[in-house]
XYZ file of N, CA, C and O in Angstrom:
716
model
N -44.242 65.183 93.655
C -44.836 64.049 92.984
C -45.999 64.532 92.110
O -46.828 65.316 92.538
N -46.020 64.026 90.867
C -47.092 64.427 89.959
C -48.391 63.765 90.367
O -48.411 62.616 90.791
N -49.458 64.528 90.225
C -50.751 63.942 90.548
C -51.271 63.137 89.357
O -50.980 63.451 88.214
N -51.987 62.077 89.647
C -52.597 61.266 88.604
C -53.867 61.968 88.149
O -54.722 62.309 88.945
N -53.967 62.214 86.852
C -55.146 62.890 86.325
C -56.174 61.856 85.925
O -55.848 60.754 85.518
N -57.404 62.249 85.969
C -58.515 61.350 85.670
C -59.137 61.719 84.331
O -60.279 62.146 84.269
N -58.373 61.595 83.242
C -58.890 61.916 81.924
C -59.322 60.632 81.246
O -58.640 59.627 81.331
N -60.427 60.649 80.520
C -60.875 59.439 79.849
C -59.845 58.925 78.844
O -59.697 57.739 78.662
N -59.108 59.813 78.191
C -58.122 59.397 77.194
C -56.801 59.007 77.838
O -55.896 58.594 77.171
N -56.700 59.140 79.140
C -55.453 58.853 79.835
C -55.636 57.706 80.818
O -54.741 57.395 81.573
N -56.761 57.051 80.817
C -57.024 56.028 81.821
C -56.142 54.808 81.650
O -55.910 54.080 82.596
N -55.635 54.575 80.476
C -54.818 53.398 80.242
C -53.361 53.818 80.041
O -52.982 54.340 79.008
N -52.535 53.561 81.072
C -51.119 53.934 80.989
C -50.407 53.202 79.863
O -49.458 53.714 79.294
N -50.869 52.007 79.539
C -50.254 51.253 78.441
C -50.435 51.997 77.126
O -49.519 52.059 76.301
N -51.608 52.594 76.939
C -51.853 53.345 75.703
C -50.937 54.558 75.621
O -50.423 54.879 74.567
N -50.715 55.225 76.719
C -49.797 56.373 76.736
C -48.387 55.931 76.397
O -47.666 56.618 75.676
N -47.982 54.750 76.892
C -46.643 54.239 76.594
C -46.516 53.923 75.107
O -45.484 54.186 74.492
N -47.584 53.390 74.521
C -47.576 53.096 73.091
C -47.423 54.385 72.295
O -46.640 54.460 71.356
N -48.161 55.412 72.676
C -48.076 56.698 71.985
C -46.675 57.285 72.116
O -46.122 57.802 71.155
N -46.100 57.204 73.296
C -44.755 57.724 73.503
C -43.757 56.957 72.655
O -42.851 57.524 72.056
N -43.929 55.638 72.558
C -43.048 54.818 71.734
C -43.185 55.160 70.264
O -42.208 55.183 69.522
N -44.394 55.445 69.835
C -44.625 55.795 68.434
C -43.916 57.098 68.078
O -43.417 57.254 66.976
N -43.855 58.031 69.027
C -43.180 59.304 68.755
C -41.687 59.111 68.582
O -41.037 59.890 67.914
N -41.136 58.076 69.201
C -39.700 57.859 69.144
C -39.271 57.071 67.907
O -38.097 57.005 67.610
N -40.221 56.463 67.210
C -39.879 55.668 66.039
C -39.339 56.551 64.930
O -39.686 57.705 64.811
N -38.497 55.932 64.093
C -38.032 56.622 62.904
C -39.206 56.861 61.974
O -40.213 56.182 62.041
N -39.020 57.818 61.111
C -40.055 58.098 60.128
C -40.362 56.829 59.343
O -39.472 56.088 58.960
N -41.635 56.603 59.120
C -42.071 55.424 58.394
C -41.475 55.411 56.990
O -41.360 56.437 56.341
N -41.093 54.237 56.528
C -40.569 54.132 55.176
C -41.646 54.494 54.174
O -42.794 54.100 54.310
N -41.231 55.212 53.162
C -42.171 55.604 52.124
C -42.592 54.381 51.309
O -43.758 54.206 50.996
N -41.633 53.526 50.964
C -41.903 52.349 50.150
C -41.227 51.137 50.780
O -40.127 51.249 51.315
N -41.872 49.990 50.678
C -41.187 48.786 51.142
C -40.436 48.174 49.959
O -40.502 48.663 48.832
N -39.699 47.105 50.213
C -38.832 46.517 49.185
C -39.620 46.052 47.968
O -39.173 46.229 46.827
N -40.810 45.484 48.174
C -41.585 45.026 47.010
C -42.070 46.209 46.174
O -42.128 46.123 44.944
N -42.386 47.336 46.824
C -42.761 48.546 46.093
C -41.585 49.045 45.249
O -41.758 49.432 44.094
N -40.402 49.031 45.849
C -39.197 49.473 45.143
C -38.959 48.594 43.924
O -38.656 49.091 42.837
N -39.110 47.278 44.086
C -38.891 46.370 42.954
C -39.865 46.661 41.817
O -39.477 46.717 40.653
N -41.127 46.860 42.154
C -42.114 47.174 41.120
C -41.786 48.493 40.430
O -41.883 48.612 39.198
N -41.401 49.475 41.209
C -41.073 50.782 40.649
C -39.847 50.686 39.729
O -39.833 51.287 38.645
N -38.846 49.917 40.145
C -37.658 49.759 39.309
C -38.028 49.074 37.993
O -37.567 49.491 36.923
N -38.868 48.031 38.056
C -39.292 47.371 36.826
C -40.095 48.331 35.948
O -39.968 48.310 34.721
N -40.905 49.174 36.566
C -41.672 50.172 35.823
C -40.732 51.082 35.027
O -40.965 51.342 33.840
N -39.675 51.563 35.672
C -38.726 52.433 34.978
C -37.944 51.662 33.923
O -37.663 52.187 32.850
N -37.588 50.406 34.218
C -36.839 49.602 33.249
C -37.697 49.236 32.038
O -37.154 48.914 30.974
N -39.016 49.284 32.175
C -39.893 49.029 31.032
C -39.704 50.097 29.956
O -39.983 49.858 28.783
N -39.202 51.263 30.353
C -38.960 52.359 29.405
C -37.575 52.306 28.792
O -37.258 53.120 27.930
N -36.723 51.404 29.247
C -35.367 51.276 28.719
C -34.398 50.893 29.813
O -34.696 50.991 31.002
N -33.228 50.445 29.401
C -32.230 49.997 30.378
C -31.728 51.171 31.212
O -31.784 52.327 30.782
N -31.253 50.848 32.418
C -30.764 51.888 33.330
C -29.807 51.280 34.346
O -29.865 50.092 34.647
N -28.933 52.120 34.868
C -28.034 51.769 35.966
C -28.786 51.990 37.281
O -29.786 52.703 37.320
N -28.269 51.410 38.355
C -28.883 51.590 39.671
C -29.007 53.050 40.048
O -30.046 53.494 40.546
N -27.956 53.822 39.789
C -27.979 55.252 40.123
C -29.078 55.967 39.344
O -29.770 56.839 39.883
N -29.265 55.594 38.081
C -30.312 56.215 37.272
C -31.699 55.876 37.819
O -32.612 56.700 37.773
N -31.853 54.675 38.359
C -33.134 54.293 38.962
C -33.404 55.114 40.219
O -34.535 55.555 40.449
N -32.368 55.332 41.018
C -32.510 56.191 42.206
C -32.962 57.579 41.775
O -33.898 58.160 42.347
N -32.319 58.128 40.755
C -32.656 59.462 40.266
C -34.066 59.505 39.680
O -34.767 60.513 39.804
N -34.514 58.425 39.048
C -35.875 58.379 38.497
C -36.917 58.463 39.604
O -37.935 59.154 39.474
N -36.657 57.764 40.714
C -37.583 57.817 41.853
C -37.574 59.213 42.455
O -38.631 59.772 42.774
N -36.384 59.791 42.607
C -36.267 61.158 43.125
C -37.050 62.137 42.259
O -37.754 63.009 42.764
N -36.909 61.995 40.946
C -37.596 62.894 40.016
C -39.109 62.750 40.123
O -39.835 63.742 40.110
N -39.589 61.517 40.255
C -41.024 61.266 40.386
C -41.591 61.966 41.616
O -42.684 62.515 41.590
N -40.822 61.972 42.713
C -41.282 62.592 43.957
C -40.814 64.036 44.095
O -40.941 64.627 45.160
N -40.278 64.587 43.020
C -39.759 65.972 43.009
C -38.730 66.191 44.111
O -38.697 67.219 44.772
N -37.892 65.162 44.331
C -36.802 65.263 45.293
C -37.178 64.985 46.731
O -36.328 65.053 47.622
N -38.421 64.624 46.996
C -38.871 64.418 48.370
C -38.586 63.013 48.890
O -38.652 62.774 50.082
N -38.312 62.078 48.008
C -37.962 60.724 48.440
C -36.863 60.217 47.533
O -36.942 60.334 46.313
N -35.847 59.669 48.153
C -34.739 59.090 47.409
C -34.368 57.764 48.066
O -33.902 57.734 49.203
N -34.580 56.654 47.353
C -34.210 55.371 47.945
C -32.690 55.270 48.052
O -31.963 55.789 47.203
N -32.244 54.621 49.087
C -30.799 54.502 49.302
C -30.230 53.412 48.395
O -30.941 52.485 47.990
N -28.937 53.504 48.099
C -28.295 52.428 47.338
C -28.432 51.074 48.048
O -28.526 50.033 47.390
N -28.506 51.103 49.375
C -28.667 49.873 50.156
C -30.008 49.199 49.950
O -30.192 48.037 50.312
N -30.948 49.904 49.397
C -32.262 49.314 49.062
C -32.282 48.961 47.576
O -32.819 47.925 47.182
N -31.703 49.800 46.729
C -31.770 49.599 45.276
C -30.938 48.398 44.815
O -31.452 47.504 44.135
N -29.675 48.364 45.187
C -28.788 47.341 44.615
C -29.130 45.915 45.046
O -29.154 45.015 44.197
N -29.438 45.661 46.307
C -29.858 44.290 46.649
C -31.148 43.874 45.922
O -31.305 42.712 45.542
N -32.054 44.816 45.696
C -33.283 44.488 44.983
C -33.036 44.277 43.496
O -33.726 43.473 42.864
N -32.058 44.952 42.931
C -31.671 44.668 41.549
C -31.138 43.245 41.448
O -31.485 42.506 40.523
N -30.318 42.851 42.411
C -29.782 41.487 42.426
C -30.913 40.472 42.553
O -30.942 39.460 41.844
N -31.868 40.748 43.436
C -33.001 39.845 43.617
C -33.834 39.743 42.334
O -34.220 38.646 41.922
N -34.100 40.865 41.694
C -34.858 40.843 40.436
C -34.122 40.063 39.351
O -34.736 39.354 38.557
N -32.808 40.184 39.364
C -31.992 39.421 38.407
C -32.102 37.928 38.699
O -32.294 37.115 37.791
N -32.037 37.549 39.981
C -32.173 36.142 40.378
C -33.567 35.600 40.078
O -33.732 34.411 39.801
N -34.577 36.475 40.115
C -35.952 36.086 39.817
C -36.203 36.018 38.305
O -37.298 35.694 37.860
N -35.179 36.356 37.524
C -35.259 36.401 36.068
C -36.288 37.420 35.585
O -36.955 37.223 34.574
N -36.400 38.517 36.330
C -37.286 39.608 35.929
C -36.514 40.674 35.152
O -37.084 41.386 34.334
N -35.206 40.765 35.436
C -34.330 41.699 34.729
C -33.044 40.977 34.367
O -32.759 39.887 34.883
N -32.269 41.602 33.485
C -30.970 41.047 33.109
C -29.962 42.182 32.998
O -30.344 43.345 32.792
N -28.693 41.837 33.140
C -27.619 42.811 32.954
C -27.418 42.970 31.456
O -27.316 41.982 30.720
N -27.353 44.218 30.995
C -27.207 44.486 29.566
C -25.799 44.144 29.088
O -25.628 43.439 28.100
N -24.786 44.614 29.781
C -23.392 44.348 29.411
C -22.622 44.007 30.676
O -22.272 44.883 31.456
N -22.359 42.734 30.848
C -21.690 42.265 32.068
C -20.266 42.778 32.188
O -19.694 42.781 33.274
N -19.653 43.228 31.088
C -18.264 43.687 31.117
C -18.129 45.194 31.280
O -17.020 45.709 31.379
N -19.232 45.898 31.317
C -19.190 47.354 31.489
C -18.787 47.696 32.923
O -18.974 46.891 33.849
N -18.229 48.885 33.103
C -17.806 49.290 34.448
C -19.001 49.498 35.374
O -18.905 49.285 36.576
N -20.125 49.933 34.814
C -21.365 50.081 35.590
C -22.417 49.199 34.946
O -22.666 49.287 33.747
N -23.059 48.384 35.780
C -24.081 47.479 35.260
C -25.338 48.252 34.892
O -25.866 49.001 35.688
N -25.798 48.020 33.678
C -27.099 48.541 33.262
C -28.034 47.337 33.198
O -27.632 46.237 32.821
N -29.276 47.559 33.596
C -30.252 46.473 33.643
C -31.368 46.743 32.648
O -31.712 47.890 32.372
N -31.931 45.651 32.136
C -33.079 45.729 31.235
C -34.136 44.747 31.725
O -33.821 43.747 32.387
N -35.362 45.015 31.380
C -36.487 44.177 31.787
C -36.560 42.927 30.908
O -36.377 43.001 29.699
N -36.816 41.783 31.506
C -37.039 40.510 30.803
C -38.528 40.272 30.647
O -39.350 41.006 31.211
N -38.872 39.189 29.984
C -40.279 38.801 29.852
C -40.900 38.527 31.218
O -42.057 38.876 31.450
N -40.127 37.926 32.138
C -40.630 37.673 33.492
C -40.983 38.969 34.205
O -41.984 39.050 34.920
N -40.174 39.994 34.002
C -40.439 41.302 34.595
C -41.662 41.960 33.981
O -42.465 42.570 34.689
N -41.815 41.795 32.672
C -43.004 42.350 32.006
C -44.273 41.691 32.542
O -45.294 42.357 32.750
N -44.205 40.382 32.768
C -45.366 39.663 33.311
C -45.687 40.159 34.722
O -46.858 40.366 35.063
N -44.651 40.366 35.540
C -44.864 40.893 36.896
C -45.484 42.288 36.849
O -46.361 42.612 37.650
N -45.020 43.107 35.928
C -45.598 44.453 35.779
C -47.067 44.371 35.400
O -47.895 45.110 35.943
N -47.391 43.491 34.478
C -48.781 43.346 34.040
C -49.675 42.898 35.194
O -50.800 43.388 35.349
N -49.178 41.993 36.035
C -49.949 41.497 37.183
C -50.146 42.562 38.251
O -51.095 42.494 39.034
N -49.229 43.522 38.319
C -49.222 44.502 39.409
C -49.472 45.927 38.954
O -49.037 46.878 39.608
N -50.193 46.088 37.870
C -50.456 47.427 37.337
C -51.105 48.362 38.340
O -50.734 49.529 38.459
N -52.087 47.854 39.087
C -52.777 48.691 40.078
C -51.834 49.082 41.213
O -51.851 50.225 41.676
N -51.000 48.138 41.655
C -50.027 48.447 42.716
C -49.053 49.523 42.269
O -48.730 50.438 43.031
N -48.580 49.421 41.032
C -47.637 50.410 40.517
C -48.302 51.781 40.452
O -47.703 52.789 40.837
N -49.543 51.819 39.997
C -50.272 53.097 39.949
C -50.386 53.702 41.347
O -50.220 54.923 41.515
N -50.650 52.878 42.365
C -50.741 53.371 43.748
C -49.406 53.903 44.247
O -49.354 54.922 44.943
N -48.329 53.206 43.915
C -46.987 53.642 44.333
C -46.659 54.989 43.704
O -46.187 55.916 44.375
N -46.929 55.111 42.416
C -46.660 56.363 41.704
C -47.510 57.488 42.276
O -47.023 58.608 42.483
N -48.763 57.198 42.579
C -49.646 58.213 43.171
C -49.114 58.671 44.533
O -49.129 59.861 44.851
N -48.629 57.729 45.347
C -48.076 58.098 46.664
C -46.892 59.045 46.514
O -46.783 60.038 47.239
N -45.996 58.737 45.574
C -44.812 59.571 45.402
C -45.156 60.937 44.817
O -44.593 61.948 45.231
N -46.070 60.981 43.876
C -46.438 62.283 43.310
C -47.226 63.110 44.316
O -47.068 64.331 44.373
N -48.067 62.461 45.139
C -48.805 63.222 46.148
C -47.864 63.757 47.225
O -48.125 64.829 47.790
N -46.773 63.058 47.496
C -45.770 63.566 48.434
C -45.181 64.867 47.902
O -45.031 65.840 48.646
N -44.883 64.898 46.622
C -44.334 66.114 46.015
C -45.343 67.257 46.091
O -44.982 68.400 46.393
N -46.619 66.958 45.843
C -47.671 67.985 45.922
C -47.808 68.491 47.351
O -47.921 69.693 47.595
N -47.787 67.561 48.317
C -47.884 67.933 49.725
C -46.776 68.905 50.115
O -47.033 69.954 50.712
N -45.558 68.553 49.767
C -44.427 69.408 50.141
C -44.529 70.760 49.442
O -44.262 71.799 50.045
N -44.956 70.759 48.193
C -45.117 72.012 47.459
C -46.160 72.904 48.133
O -45.934 74.095 48.340
N -47.303 72.325 48.497
C -48.359 73.110 49.138
C -47.972 73.552 50.543
O -48.353 74.634 50.986
N -47.219 72.715 51.253
C -46.760 73.108 52.591
C -45.771 74.256 52.540
O -45.588 74.960 53.530
N -45.113 74.423 51.403
C -44.103 75.482 51.314
C -44.694 76.838 50.945
O -43.962 77.813 50.833
N -46.008 76.912 50.763
C -46.663 78.210 50.558
C -46.446 79.009 51.842
O -46.747 78.515 52.936
N -45.907 80.215 51.751
C -45.520 80.957 52.962
C -46.620 81.069 54.018
O -46.358 80.900 55.210
N -47.852 81.333 53.594
C -48.939 81.469 54.563
C -49.228 80.138 55.264
O -49.545 80.122 56.446
N -49.124 79.045 54.525
C -49.342 77.718 55.123
C -48.212 77.409 56.096
O -48.448 76.949 57.216
N -46.974 77.669 55.681
C -45.820 77.448 56.570
C -45.973 78.240 57.866
O -45.729 77.719 58.948
N -46.381 79.491 57.732
C -46.533 80.351 58.914
C -47.636 79.819 59.829
O -47.473 79.786 61.049
N -48.754 79.391 59.253
C -49.864 78.873 60.065
C -49.458 77.578 60.772
O -49.769 77.387 61.957
N -48.750 76.694 60.071
C -48.281 75.444 60.690
C -47.318 75.756 61.828
O -47.421 75.186 62.916
N -46.392 76.675 61.575
C -45.427 77.056 62.621
C -46.150 77.644 63.832
O -45.841 77.296 64.974
N -47.131 78.487 63.576
C -47.856 79.148 64.664
C -48.615 78.127 65.516
O -48.551 78.168 66.754
N -49.334 77.201 64.879
C -50.094 76.210 65.662
C -49.141 75.295 66.421
O -49.377 74.967 67.580
N -48.045 74.877 65.782
C -47.080 74.002 66.450
C -46.459 74.698 67.655
O -46.375 74.125 68.749
N -46.058 75.962 67.473
C -45.436 76.716 68.560
C -46.422 76.907 69.721
O -46.080 76.680 70.887
N -47.644 77.310 69.391
C -48.652 77.554 70.423
C -48.994 76.270 71.168
O -49.083 76.256 72.402
N -49.189 75.189 70.432
C -49.525 73.905 71.045
C -48.388 73.408 71.939
O -48.622 73.001 73.079
N -47.158 73.472 71.439
C -46.022 73.037 72.254
C -45.854 73.896 73.498
O -45.560 73.374 74.583
N -46.049 75.190 73.348
C -45.932 76.078 74.510
C -46.984 75.722 75.567
O -46.683 75.619 76.756
N -48.204 75.506 75.119
C -49.289 75.203 76.070
C -49.085 73.833 76.711
O -49.274 73.667 77.915
N -48.714 72.844 75.922
C -48.574 71.486 76.458
C -47.289 71.280 77.260
O -47.143 70.261 77.932
N -46.367 72.228 77.204
C -45.144 72.095 77.995
C -45.336 72.575 79.427
O -44.437 72.452 80.258
N -46.508 73.086 79.738
C -46.799 73.520 81.102
C -47.200 72.305 81.929
O -47.992 71.470 81.489
N -46.652 72.214 83.121
C -46.800 70.998 83.928
C -48.219 70.744 84.427
O -48.720 69.647 84.331
N -48.861 71.729 84.965
C -50.171 71.499 85.578
C -51.300 72.049 84.719
O -51.905 73.073 85.026
N -51.602 71.343 83.660
C -52.701 71.758 82.783
C -53.974 71.114 83.315
O -54.021 69.906 83.551
N -54.978 71.916 83.502
C -56.237 71.392 84.045
C -56.929 70.514 83.004
O -56.724 70.678 81.801
N -57.757 69.609 83.465
C -58.531 68.773 82.529
C -59.396 69.629 81.594
O -59.542 69.298 80.420
N -59.899 70.735 82.104
C -60.725 71.617 81.284
C -59.892 72.235 80.158
O -60.346 72.327 79.014
N -58.683 72.671 80.485
C -57.801 73.258 79.473
C -57.423 72.227 78.422
O -57.407 72.524 77.220
N -57.116 71.011 78.860
C -56.790 69.953 77.900
C -57.975 69.658 76.993
O -57.815 69.445 75.795
N -59.146 69.669 77.558
C -60.342 69.415 76.760
C -60.524 70.515 75.714
O -60.887 70.239 74.566
N -60.264 71.760 76.076
C -60.360 72.877 75.129
C -59.357 72.693 73.991
O -59.691 72.869 72.813
N -58.121 72.329 74.344
C -57.077 72.115 73.329
C -57.491 70.991 72.378
O -57.428 71.131 71.148
N -57.927 69.884 72.940
C -58.310 68.725 72.126
C -59.502 69.065 71.228
O -59.503 68.742 70.034
N -60.500 69.734 71.771
C -61.660 70.123 70.967
C -61.271 71.082 69.845
O -61.760 70.954 68.714
N -60.392 72.025 70.146
C -59.947 72.980 69.121
C -59.205 72.255 67.996
O -59.420 72.543 66.816
N -58.351 71.307 68.373
C -57.624 70.544 67.354
C -58.577 69.692 66.516
O -58.448 69.625 65.288
N -59.538 69.066 67.166
C -60.511 68.251 66.428
C -61.372 69.112 65.502
O -61.662 68.709 64.374
N -61.783 70.281 65.975
C -62.577 71.198 65.142
C -61.765 71.673 63.935
O -62.273 71.725 62.817
N -60.521 72.013 64.180
C -59.653 72.468 63.071
C -59.454 71.338 62.067
O -59.517 71.557 60.850
N -59.264 70.121 62.568
C -59.103 68.972 61.699
C -60.331 68.773 60.822
O -60.226 68.550 59.619
N -61.500 68.890 61.416
C -62.741 68.710 60.678
C -62.906 69.808 59.618
O -63.285 69.525 58.474
N -62.611 71.048 59.982
C -62.735 72.159 59.026
C -61.778 71.956 57.852
O -62.138 72.189 56.696
N -60.555 71.571 58.156
C -59.559 71.349 57.098
C -60.000 70.198 56.199
O -59.937 70.275 54.970
N -60.487 69.132 56.807
C -60.943 67.953 56.057
C -62.104 68.294 55.137
O -62.195 67.783 54.021
N -62.977 69.169 55.582
C -64.174 69.521 54.801
C -63.946 70.697 53.845
O -64.868 71.096 53.153
N -62.743 71.238 53.815
C -62.498 72.427 52.965
C -62.358 72.065 51.506
O -62.181 70.967 51.114
């Protein structure tokens, strides 16, 4: 039987359950549906495009690090069309191309700051991945992850050892933040 430890950060079993549940969640979505709609209108402001071209535009903005699924793009194109923000350029074409309407231009004007934030998030994701791929950074991340997992996989870690690990991680976080 495992012994109950008396750690200040472990006193609430409910909090530990929440943390465990958070680890099991899928990766957080990069953009929600309203962000996608704004981004699509932003790209359509530059000219008409097919749904696939809009997916590729988002991919290009994030340097391939984020690609919205067709299941997010096409229903939102339909919604934007119903909102009279976009229109189909040629209804008889084999692939629908969409163009921005006056309603879409007005929405873009109202949400300029939101669009700038969305674009910044996607471009910073590309920068993050680029910087993480620097060999020395990759090696350091791998080393800390391996060492931490090895240490934390041991069953009977003393409170003192856990405190050392936590303090080291907090110190490293502070140094990185202040660099």
